[in-house]
CSV table of C-alpha atoms and ligand atoms in Angstrom, one decimal:
chain,number,residue,atom,x,y,z
A,1,MET,CA,-9.9,36.8,19.4
A,2,ASN,CA,-12.1,33.7,19.9
A,3,ILE,CA,-9.9,30.9,18.5
A,4,ARG,CA,-13.0,28.6,18.5
A,5,GLU,CA,-14.9,30.7,16.0
A,6,ILE,CA,-14.1,29.3,12.6
A,7,THR,CA,-16.2,31.7,10.5
A,8,LYS,CA,-18.8,34.1,11.9
A,9,ASP,CA,-21.2,32.2,14.1
A,10,VAL,CA,-19.6,28.8,13.4
A,11,TYR,CA,-17.8,27.5,16.5
A,12,TYR,CA,-15.6,24.5,17.3
A,13,VAL,CA,-16.9,22.8,20.4
A,14,GLY,CA,-15.0,19.5,20.2
A,15,VAL,CA,-12.9,18.0,22.9
A,16,ASN,CA,-9.5,16.4,23.2
A,17,ASP,CA,-9.0,12.9,24.6
A,18,ARG,CA,-5.5,12.3,25.9
A,19,THR,CA,-6.5,9.4,28.2
A,20,LEU,CA,-7.8,6.7,25.9
A,21,ASP,CA,-5.1,4.2,25.2
A,22,ARG,CA,-6.5,2.5,22.1
A,23,PHE,CA,-9.0,3.9,19.5
A,24,GLU,CA,-11.7,1.3,18.7
A,25,GLY,CA,-10.0,-0.8,21.5
A,26,LEU,CA,-7.2,-1.5,18.9
A,27,TRP,CA,-5.2,1.4,17.6
A,28,PRO,CA,-2.6,3.2,19.8
A,29,LEU,CA,-3.1,6.9,20.4
A,30,PRO,CA,0.4,8.2,21.4
A,31,TYR,CA,-0.7,11.8,20.7
A,32,GLY,CA,-4.3,11.5,21.7
A,33,VAL,CA,-7.4,12.1,19.6
A,34,SER,CA,-10.0,14.9,19.2
A,35,TYR,CA,-13.7,14.3,18.9
A,36,ASN,CA,-14.9,17.3,16.9
A,37,SER,CA,-18.3,18.9,17.3
A,38,TYR,CA,-19.4,22.2,15.9
A,39,ILE,CA,-22.1,24.8,16.6
A,40,VAL,CA,-23.7,26.7,13.7
A,41,LYS,CA,-25.7,29.7,14.8
A,42,GLY,CA,-28.2,31.1,12.4
A,43,SER,CA,-30.4,34.2,13.1
A,44,ASN,CA,-33.4,31.9,13.9
A,45,LYS,CA,-32.0,28.5,14.8
A,46,THR,CA,-28.9,26.9,16.2
A,47,ALA,CA,-27.5,23.5,15.3
A,48,LEU,CA,-24.9,21.2,16.9
A,49,ILE,CA,-23.1,19.0,14.5
A,50,ASP,CA,-22.2,15.6,16.0
A,51,THR,CA,-21.4,14.9,19.6
A,52,VAL,CA,-18.4,13.2,21.3
A,53,GLU,CA,-17.4,9.9,23.0
A,54,ILE,CA,-19.4,9.2,26.1
A,55,GLY,CA,-16.5,9.8,28.5
A,56,SER,CA,-16.0,13.3,27.2
A,57,ILE,CA,-19.6,14.7,27.6
A,58,ARG,CA,-18.7,17.0,30.5
A,59,ASP,CA,-16.0,18.7,28.3
A,60,LEU,CA,-18.5,18.9,25.4
A,61,PHE,CA,-21.0,20.8,27.6
A,62,HIS,CA,-18.3,23.1,28.8
A,63,SER,CA,-17.3,23.9,25.2
A,64,ILE,CA,-20.9,24.6,24.2
A,65,MET,CA,-21.5,26.8,27.2
A,66,SER,CA,-18.3,28.7,26.4
A,67,GLN,CA,-19.6,29.6,23.0
A,68,ILE,CA,-23.4,30.0,23.3
A,69,GLY,CA,-23.9,30.2,27.0
A,70,GLY,CA,-27.5,29.2,27.9
A,71,ASP,CA,-28.9,29.7,24.3
A,72,LYS,CA,-30.9,26.7,23.2
A,73,ILE,CA,-29.9,24.2,20.5
A,74,ASP,CA,-32.7,23.5,18.1
A,75,TYR,CA,-31.1,20.7,16.0
A,76,LEU,CA,-28.6,18.0,16.6
A,77,VAL,CA,-27.2,16.9,13.3
A,78,ILE,CA,-25.7,13.4,13.4
A,79,ASN,CA,-23.4,12.9,10.4
A,80,HIS,CA,-21.9,9.7,11.8
A,81,MET,CA,-23.3,7.2,14.3
A,82,GLU,CA,-20.0,5.6,15.5
A,83,PRO,CA,-20.0,6.0,19.3
A,84,ASP,CA,-17.0,8.2,19.3
A,85,HIS,CA,-19.4,10.8,17.8
A,86,SER,CA,-22.8,9.7,19.0
A,87,GLY,CA,-22.0,9.0,22.6
A,88,GLY,CA,-23.4,12.3,23.7
A,89,ILE,CA,-26.8,12.0,22.0
A,90,ASN,CA,-28.8,11.1,25.1
A,91,ALA,CA,-27.2,13.8,27.2
A,92,VAL,CA,-27.7,16.5,24.5
A,93,LEU,CA,-31.3,15.7,23.9
A,94,ALA,CA,-31.9,15.7,27.6
A,95,ALA,CA,-30.2,19.1,28.1
A,96,TYR,CA,-32.2,20.6,25.1
A,97,PRO,CA,-35.6,19.0,25.4
A,98,ASP,CA,-37.0,20.8,22.3
A,99,ALA,CA,-34.1,19.8,20.1
A,100,LYS,CA,-34.7,17.6,17.1
A,101,LEU,CA,-32.1,15.0,16.0
A,102,ILE,CA,-31.5,15.3,12.2
A,103,GLY,CA,-30.4,12.2,10.4
A,104,ASN,CA,-31.1,10.1,7.4
A,105,LYS,CA,-33.2,6.9,7.5
A,106,GLN,CA,-30.2,4.7,8.4
A,107,THR,CA,-29.0,7.1,11.1
A,108,ILE,CA,-32.3,7.1,12.8
A,109,ALA,CA,-32.6,3.3,12.8
A,110,MET,CA,-29.2,3.2,14.4
A,111,VAL,CA,-29.9,5.9,16.9
A,112,LYS,CA,-33.0,4.0,18.0
A,113,GLY,CA,-31.0,0.8,18.3
A,114,TYR,CA,-28.1,2.3,20.3
A,115,TYR,CA,-29.9,5.0,22.4
A,116,HIS,CA,-33.6,4.1,22.5
A,117,ILE,CA,-34.8,7.6,21.6
A,118,SER,CA,-38.6,8.2,21.0
A,119,ASP,CA,-39.9,8.9,17.4
A,120,ASP,CA,-40.9,12.5,18.2
A,121,ARG,CA,-37.3,13.6,18.6
A,122,PHE,CA,-36.3,12.9,15.0
A,123,LEU,CA,-36.3,15.0,11.8
A,124,GLU,CA,-35.5,12.7,8.9
A,125,ILE,CA,-33.7,14.1,5.9
A,126,THR,CA,-32.8,12.7,2.5
A,127,ASP,CA,-29.9,13.3,0.2
A,128,GLY,CA,-29.7,17.0,-0.9
A,129,ASP,CA,-32.3,18.3,1.6
A,130,THR,CA,-31.6,21.7,3.1
A,131,ILE,CA,-32.6,23.4,6.4
A,132,ASP,CA,-32.3,27.2,6.8
A,133,LEU,CA,-31.1,28.3,10.2
A,134,GLY,CA,-31.4,32.0,9.2
A,135,GLY,CA,-28.6,33.1,7.0
A,136,LYS,CA,-27.0,29.6,7.4
A,137,THR,CA,-28.3,27.0,5.0
A,138,LEU,CA,-27.4,23.4,5.9
A,139,ARG,CA,-27.3,21.0,3.0
A,140,PHE,CA,-27.1,17.3,3.7
A,141,VAL,CA,-25.0,15.1,1.4
A,142,LEU,CA,-25.3,11.3,1.9
A,143,THR,CA,-21.9,9.6,1.7
A,144,PRO,CA,-22.5,6.0,2.8
A,145,MET,CA,-19.6,3.8,4.0
A,146,VAL,CA,-17.3,6.7,4.8
A,147,HIS,CA,-17.1,5.0,7.3
A,148,TRP,CA,-20.5,3.4,8.3
A,149,PRO,CA,-23.6,2.9,6.1
A,150,GLU,CA,-25.4,6.0,7.5
A,151,THR,CA,-22.5,8.4,7.1
A,152,MET,CA,-23.3,11.8,5.6
A,153,MET,CA,-21.8,15.3,5.3
A,154,THR,CA,-23.3,18.6,6.1
A,155,TYR,CA,-22.5,21.7,4.0
A,156,ILE,CA,-23.1,25.3,4.9
A,157,GLU,CA,-23.8,27.0,1.7
A,158,GLU,CA,-23.1,30.6,2.8
A,159,ASP,CA,-19.7,29.8,4.4
A,160,GLY,CA,-18.4,27.0,2.2
A,161,ILE,CA,-17.9,24.8,5.2
A,162,ILE,CA,-18.3,21.1,5.0
A,163,PHE,CA,-18.7,18.9,8.1
A,164,SER,CA,-17.2,15.8,6.6
A,165,GLY,CA,-17.5,13.1,9.3
A,166,ASP,CA,-14.4,10.8,9.5
A,167,ALA,CA,-13.3,11.8,6.0
A,168,PHE,CA,-10.1,13.9,6.2
A,169,GLY,CA,-9.7,13.0,9.8
A,170,THR,CA,-6.5,12.1,11.6
A,171,PHE,CA,-5.4,10.8,14.9
A,172,GLY,CA,-3.7,13.4,17.2
A,173,ALA,CA,-5.4,15.7,19.7
A,174,LEU,CA,-5.5,19.5,19.0
A,175,ASN,CA,-2.7,21.4,20.8
A,176,GLY,CA,-4.3,24.8,21.1
A,177,GLY,CA,-4.9,25.7,17.5
A,178,ILE,CA,-8.1,24.5,15.7
A,179,VAL,CA,-7.8,25.6,12.0
A,180,ASP,CA,-4.6,24.5,10.2
A,181,ASP,CA,-3.3,28.1,9.9
A,182,GLU,CA,-3.0,28.2,13.7
A,183,MET,CA,-0.5,25.3,14.0
A,184,ASP,CA,2.4,23.4,12.5
A,185,THR,CA,0.5,20.5,10.8
A,186,GLY,CA,3.6,18.5,9.6
A,187,TRP,CA,3.3,15.8,12.2
A,188,TYR,CA,-0.4,15.2,11.5
A,189,LYS,CA,0.6,13.7,8.1
A,190,ASP,CA,2.0,10.5,9.5
A,191,GLU,CA,-1.1,10.2,11.8
A,192,MET,CA,-3.4,10.8,8.9
A,193,TYR,CA,-1.9,7.9,7.0
A,194,ARG,CA,-2.3,5.7,10.0
A,195,TYR,CA,-5.8,6.9,10.7
A,196,TYR,CA,-6.9,6.4,7.1
A,197,SER,CA,-5.3,3.0,6.7
A,198,ASN,CA,-6.4,1.7,10.1
A,199,ILE,CA,-10.0,3.0,10.2
A,200,VAL,CA,-11.2,3.9,6.7
A,201,GLY,CA,-8.8,1.8,4.6
A,202,LYS,CA,-11.4,-0.9,3.6
A,203,TYR,CA,-13.7,1.7,2.1
A,204,GLY,CA,-11.6,3.3,-0.6
A,205,ARG,CA,-14.2,3.1,-3.3
A,206,PHE,CA,-16.7,4.8,-1.1
A,207,VAL,CA,-14.3,7.6,-0.3
A,208,GLN,CA,-13.8,8.0,-4.1
A,209,LYS,CA,-17.6,8.3,-4.5
A,210,ALA,CA,-17.8,10.9,-1.7
A,211,LEU,CA,-15.0,12.9,-3.3
A,212,ALA,CA,-16.8,12.9,-6.7
A,213,LYS,CA,-20.1,13.8,-5.1
A,214,THR,CA,-18.6,16.8,-3.2
A,215,SER,CA,-16.3,18.0,-6.0
A,216,ASN,CA,-18.8,20.6,-7.3
A,217,LEU,CA,-19.1,22.3,-3.9
A,218,ASP,CA,-17.1,25.5,-3.1
A,219,ILE,CA,-15.3,24.3,0.0
A,220,LYS,CA,-13.3,26.8,2.0
A,221,TYR,CA,-13.2,24.8,5.3
A,222,ILE,CA,-13.3,21.1,5.9
A,223,CYS,CA,-14.4,20.3,9.5
A,224,SER,CA,-13.9,16.6,10.1
A,225,THR,CA,-14.6,14.7,13.2
A,226,HIS,CA,-11.0,14.2,14.2
A,227,GLY,CA,-8.0,16.5,14.0
A,228,PRO,CA,-7.6,20.0,12.6
A,229,VAL,CA,-10.1,22.0,10.6
A,230,TRP,CA,-8.6,22.2,7.1
A,231,HIS,CA,-8.4,25.5,5.4
A,232,SER,CA,-5.1,26.5,3.8
A,233,LYS,CA,-4.1,22.9,3.5
A,234,ILE,CA,-7.3,21.5,1.9
A,235,GLY,CA,-5.4,20.7,-1.3
A,236,GLU,CA,-2.8,18.6,0.6
A,237,VAL,CA,-5.3,16.6,2.7
A,238,VAL,CA,-7.7,16.0,-0.2
A,239,GLU,CA,-4.7,14.7,-2.2
A,240,ILE,CA,-3.7,12.3,0.6
A,241,TYR,CA,-7.3,10.9,0.9
A,242,ASP,CA,-7.7,10.7,-2.9
A,243,LYS,CA,-4.4,8.8,-3.4
A,244,LEU,CA,-4.9,6.4,-0.5
A,245,SER,CA,-8.5,5.7,-1.5
A,246,LYS,CA,-7.2,4.7,-4.9
A,247,TYR,CA,-4.6,2.6,-3.3
A,248,GLU,CA,-1.9,4.8,-4.7
A,249,SER,CA,1.3,5.1,-2.7
A,250,GLU,CA,4.7,6.8,-2.3
A,251,PRO,CA,8.1,5.6,-3.4
A,252,GLY,CA,9.5,3.2,-0.8
A,253,VAL,CA,9.3,-0.3,0.5
A,254,THR,CA,7.8,-1.8,3.7
A,255,ILE,CA,9.4,-5.0,4.9
A,256,ILE,CA,7.3,-7.1,7.4
A,257,TYR,CA,8.8,-10.2,8.9
A,258,GLY,CA,8.6,-12.6,11.8
A,259,SER,CA,11.5,-14.5,13.3
A,260,MET,CA,11.9,-16.8,16.2
A,261,TYR,CA,15.7,-17.1,16.4
A,262,GLY,CA,17.0,-14.4,14.0
A,263,ASN,CA,17.4,-16.5,10.8
A,264,THR,CA,14.4,-15.0,9.0
A,265,ALA,CA,15.3,-11.6,10.4
A,266,GLU,CA,18.8,-11.9,8.8
A,267,VAL,CA,17.1,-12.3,5.4
A,268,ALA,CA,14.9,-9.3,6.0
A,269,GLU,CA,17.9,-7.1,6.9
A,270,GLU,CA,19.8,-8.3,3.8
A,271,ILE,CA,16.8,-7.6,1.6
A,272,ALA,CA,16.8,-4.0,2.9
A,273,ARG,CA,20.5,-3.6,2.3
A,274,GLN,CA,20.2,-4.9,-1.2
A,275,LEU,CA,17.3,-2.5,-1.9
A,276,ALA,CA,19.3,0.4,-0.4
A,277,ALA,CA,22.3,-0.5,-2.6
A,278,ARG,CA,19.9,-0.3,-5.6
A,279,GLY,CA,18.8,3.2,-4.7
A,280,VAL,CA,15.6,2.6,-2.7
A,281,ARG,CA,15.5,5.4,-0.1
A,282,ASN,CA,12.3,5.0,2.0
A,283,ILE,CA,12.6,1.5,3.6
A,284,LYS,CA,10.6,0.7,6.7
A,285,ILE,CA,11.3,-2.7,8.4
A,286,HIS,CA,8.9,-4.1,11.0
A,287,ASN,CA,9.5,-7.1,13.2
A,288,ALA,CA,5.8,-8.1,13.3
A,289,ALA,CA,6.1,-9.6,16.8
A,290,LYS,CA,7.3,-6.2,18.1
A,291,SER,CA,5.9,-3.4,16.0
A,292,ASN,CA,2.2,-2.5,16.5
A,293,LEU,CA,-0.1,-3.7,13.7
A,294,SER,CA,-1.4,-0.1,13.4
A,295,TYR,CA,2.0,1.2,12.2
A,296,MET,CA,2.6,-1.8,9.9
A,297,ILE,CA,-0.7,-1.3,8.1
A,298,SER,CA,0.0,2.4,7.8
A,299,ASP,CA,3.5,1.9,6.2
A,300,ALA,CA,2.1,-0.9,4.0
A,301,PHE,CA,-0.5,1.6,2.6
A,302,ARG,CA,1.9,4.4,2.3
A,303,TYR,CA,4.7,2.8,0.3
A,304,GLU,CA,4.7,1.2,-3.1
A,305,GLY,CA,6.6,-1.9,-2.3
A,306,LEU,CA,5.7,-4.6,0.3
A,307,ILE,CA,7.9,-7.5,1.2
A,308,VAL,CA,6.6,-10.0,3.7
A,309,GLY,CA,8.5,-12.9,5.3
A,310,SER,CA,7.7,-15.6,7.7
A,311,PRO,CA,9.1,-18.8,9.2
A,312,THR,CA,6.9,-21.8,9.3
A,313,TYR,CA,5.4,-22.0,12.7
A,314,SER,CA,3.5,-25.3,13.5
A,315,MET,CA,2.7,-25.6,9.8
A,316,HIS,CA,1.3,-22.0,9.6
A,317,ILE,CA,2.5,-18.5,9.0
A,318,PHE,CA,4.1,-17.0,12.1
A,319,PRO,CA,1.0,-15.6,14.0
A,320,PRO,CA,1.9,-11.9,14.0
A,321,VAL,CA,2.7,-12.0,10.3
A,322,GLU,CA,-0.5,-13.7,9.6
A,323,GLN,CA,-2.4,-11.1,11.6
A,324,PHE,CA,-0.9,-8.5,9.3
A,325,MET,CA,-1.8,-10.4,6.2
A,326,ILE,CA,-5.4,-10.7,7.4
A,327,ALA,CA,-5.5,-7.0,8.1
A,328,MET,CA,-4.3,-6.2,4.6
A,329,GLU,CA,-6.7,-8.7,3.0
A,330,THR,CA,-9.6,-7.1,5.0
A,331,ARG,CA,-8.6,-3.7,3.6
A,332,GLU,CA,-8.7,-5.1,0.1
A,333,PHE,CA,-5.1,-4.1,-0.5
A,334,LYS,CA,-4.0,-3.8,-4.1
A,335,ASN,CA,-1.7,-2.0,-6.4
A,336,LYS,CA,1.5,-3.1,-4.6
A,337,VAL,CA,4.8,-4.4,-5.7
A,338,LEU,CA,4.7,-7.5,-3.5
A,339,ALA,CA,7.5,-10.0,-2.8
A,340,THR,CA,7.6,-12.8,-0.2
A,341,PHE,CA,10.1,-14.8,1.6
A,342,GLY,CA,9.8,-17.8,3.9
A,343,SER,CA,11.8,-20.2,6.0
A,344,PHE,CA,11.4,-23.7,7.6
A,345,SER,CA,13.3,-26.2,9.5
A,346,TRP,CA,11.9,-29.6,8.4
A,347,ALA,CA,8.5,-28.9,6.6
A,348,SER,CA,7.6,-25.9,4.4
A,349,ALA,CA,4.2,-24.3,4.9
A,350,ALA,CA,4.4,-20.6,5.7
A,351,HIS,CA,5.7,-19.4,2.4
A,352,LYS,CA,3.0,-21.0,0.3
A,353,GLN,CA,0.4,-19.6,2.7
A,354,LEU,CA,1.8,-16.1,2.3
A,355,LYS,CA,1.5,-16.5,-1.5
A,356,ASP,CA,-2.1,-17.7,-1.0
A,357,TYR,CA,-3.0,-14.4,0.5
A,358,ALA,CA,-1.6,-12.6,-2.5
A,359,LEU,CA,-3.6,-15.0,-4.8
A,360,LYS,CA,-6.8,-14.3,-2.8
A,361,SER,CA,-6.1,-10.5,-3.1
A,362,LYS,CA,-5.3,-10.9,-6.9
A,363,ILE,CA,-1.9,-9.3,-6.4
A,364,ASP,CA,1.1,-10.7,-8.4
A,365,VAL,CA,4.2,-11.7,-6.4
A,366,VAL,CA,7.1,-10.2,-8.3
A,367,ALA,CA,9.7,-12.3,-6.5
A,368,SER,CA,10.0,-14.8,-3.7
A,369,LEU,CA,12.5,-17.0,-2.0
A,370,GLU,CA,12.5,-19.7,0.6
A,371,MET,CA,15.3,-20.7,2.9
A,372,LYS,CA,15.8,-24.0,4.9
A,373,HIS,CA,17.4,-23.6,8.3
A,374,SER,CA,19.7,-20.5,8.0
A,375,ALA,CA,21.1,-18.2,5.4
A,376,GLY,CA,23.9,-19.4,3.2
A,377,SER,CA,25.5,-18.0,0.0
A,378,ASP,CA,22.7,-19.4,-2.1
A,379,THR,CA,20.2,-17.4,0.1
A,380,PHE,CA,22.1,-14.2,-0.5
A,381,THR,CA,22.1,-14.9,-4.2
A,382,GLN,CA,18.4,-15.3,-4.1
A,383,VAL,CA,18.1,-12.1,-2.0
A,384,ALA,CA,20.0,-10.2,-4.7
A,385,HIS,CA,17.7,-11.6,-7.4
A,386,LEU,CA,14.6,-10.6,-5.3
A,387,ALA,CA,15.9,-7.1,-4.8
A,388,ASP,CA,16.5,-6.8,-8.6
A,389,LYS,CA,13.0,-7.9,-9.4
A,390,VAL,CA,11.4,-5.5,-6.8
A,391,VAL,CA,13.4,-2.5,-8.0
A,392,GLU,CA,12.6,-3.3,-11.6
A,393,ALA,CA,8.9,-3.5,-10.7
A,394,LEU,CA,9.0,-0.3,-8.7
A,395,LYS,CA,10.5,1.5,-11.7
A,396,LEU,CA,7.5,0.5,-13.8
A,397,LYS,CA,5.1,2.1,-11.4
B,1,FEO,FE1,-14.6,8.7,14.2
B,1,FEO,FE2,-16.1,6.2,12.3
B,1,FEO,O1,-15.9,7.3,13.8
C-alpha cells in the first residue's frame, strides 16, 4: 500500500518541518508543522499543487521522486503565495524547464515580485477556469484573503478533492499517516484553534465567503497546506472553521492578566474561583508575562467569555497585556462576553485604557472593577458582582 496515494493518481508529496522554532517568526511550533504539496497525474499531463518552505526543498524533491520518479511535471499550481508554500518555485521551475506556473493575476504579480520569473513561464487563469490533465479536471476557485489577496483553491472534479490552501489547516507535523483515517486526530483540534486564530483570525468574513462559494461542490477530500488530509472528519473541521470565522465560541472563560507583585494576580485567581463556584467549567488563566501570546489568542477565540486585567504600569496597560489587546483588536474580535479589571498604586490609567480597546472594537464590557493597592473585602465583593454579571451574560449566549 502506498500511504501517499490519496486517491488514484493523486499523491501527497509534502514535507514535515520539526526544526523551525516559530512559524512566521512568531508562533511556537511544539509539534512541528507540515508544508503540504500534492501531485495530480492525469493521462496526458501532471500537476504539482503548491511547493514548500525554502529550507525543505530537498525533502520536496525526494517526495516527488518517490511518487513519479523521473516523469515530468507540466504545471505548477500556486494556490497561495506565502513563502511557506512558494519557497520552492524557483527550484521546481528549474528542475522542470517546460513546466508552466498556473496562478491568477494577483499570484503572478506576486511571483514576479518575490522570485523574478520571466513572463513565458506563466499560465494565467481566472475564477472558474478549468484545465484537463486527462481524466483529471482541475477547476480553480478564487478565494481572496484566505489568507492573502491572491489565495485560491483547486478542485479535482472527478475525485471530489479540493486543495484548499491555508483553509482547514492546522499546526502539527504529520506523524506517519496523511489522511485523517490513518491517525488519531484528537490533538490536532487544539492546534487547529491556535492555527486559525493566530494566522487566519483576522479574515473571518473572507473564510465565510469561501465556505459559501465552495458549498455546492461535492467534496470528499480536503487537502490543505498544513496538517492532515481531511476525509472522514470533513464535517468536524468545516464546523470549526465555520464557527471560528463567525466569531462563535465554546462555553468557557479565558482570563488574561498581568501582575508585578501578585496583587492583580490575586484578583484573577479569585475571579476564576467565583466563576467555578457559579458553574463555569472551562476556565483558562494566562499570566500574560509568562504565557505565549499564541496560546492566549487561541483560548480567547475558543471560549465565550474573556476577562482581562492589568495593573497601571507607567501610566499604561502592563505591556504584555497590551500586546494581547492589540492582537485581539487586529483580529477584529467580537461576540465576546467581556469583563475587565484594573489596579493602580497612586494614579489610575490601565483600566480605562483596557475599556478603550473594548470601545474601539465595539464590544460591551459586561462588568469591571478597579482596585487600589491590594485586595480587601470590598474587592472580593466586587469580584463576586463581576462573576454574577459574567455568568448572567454567558447564559444569554
Ligand atoms: Fe501557510 Fe498563509 O501560508
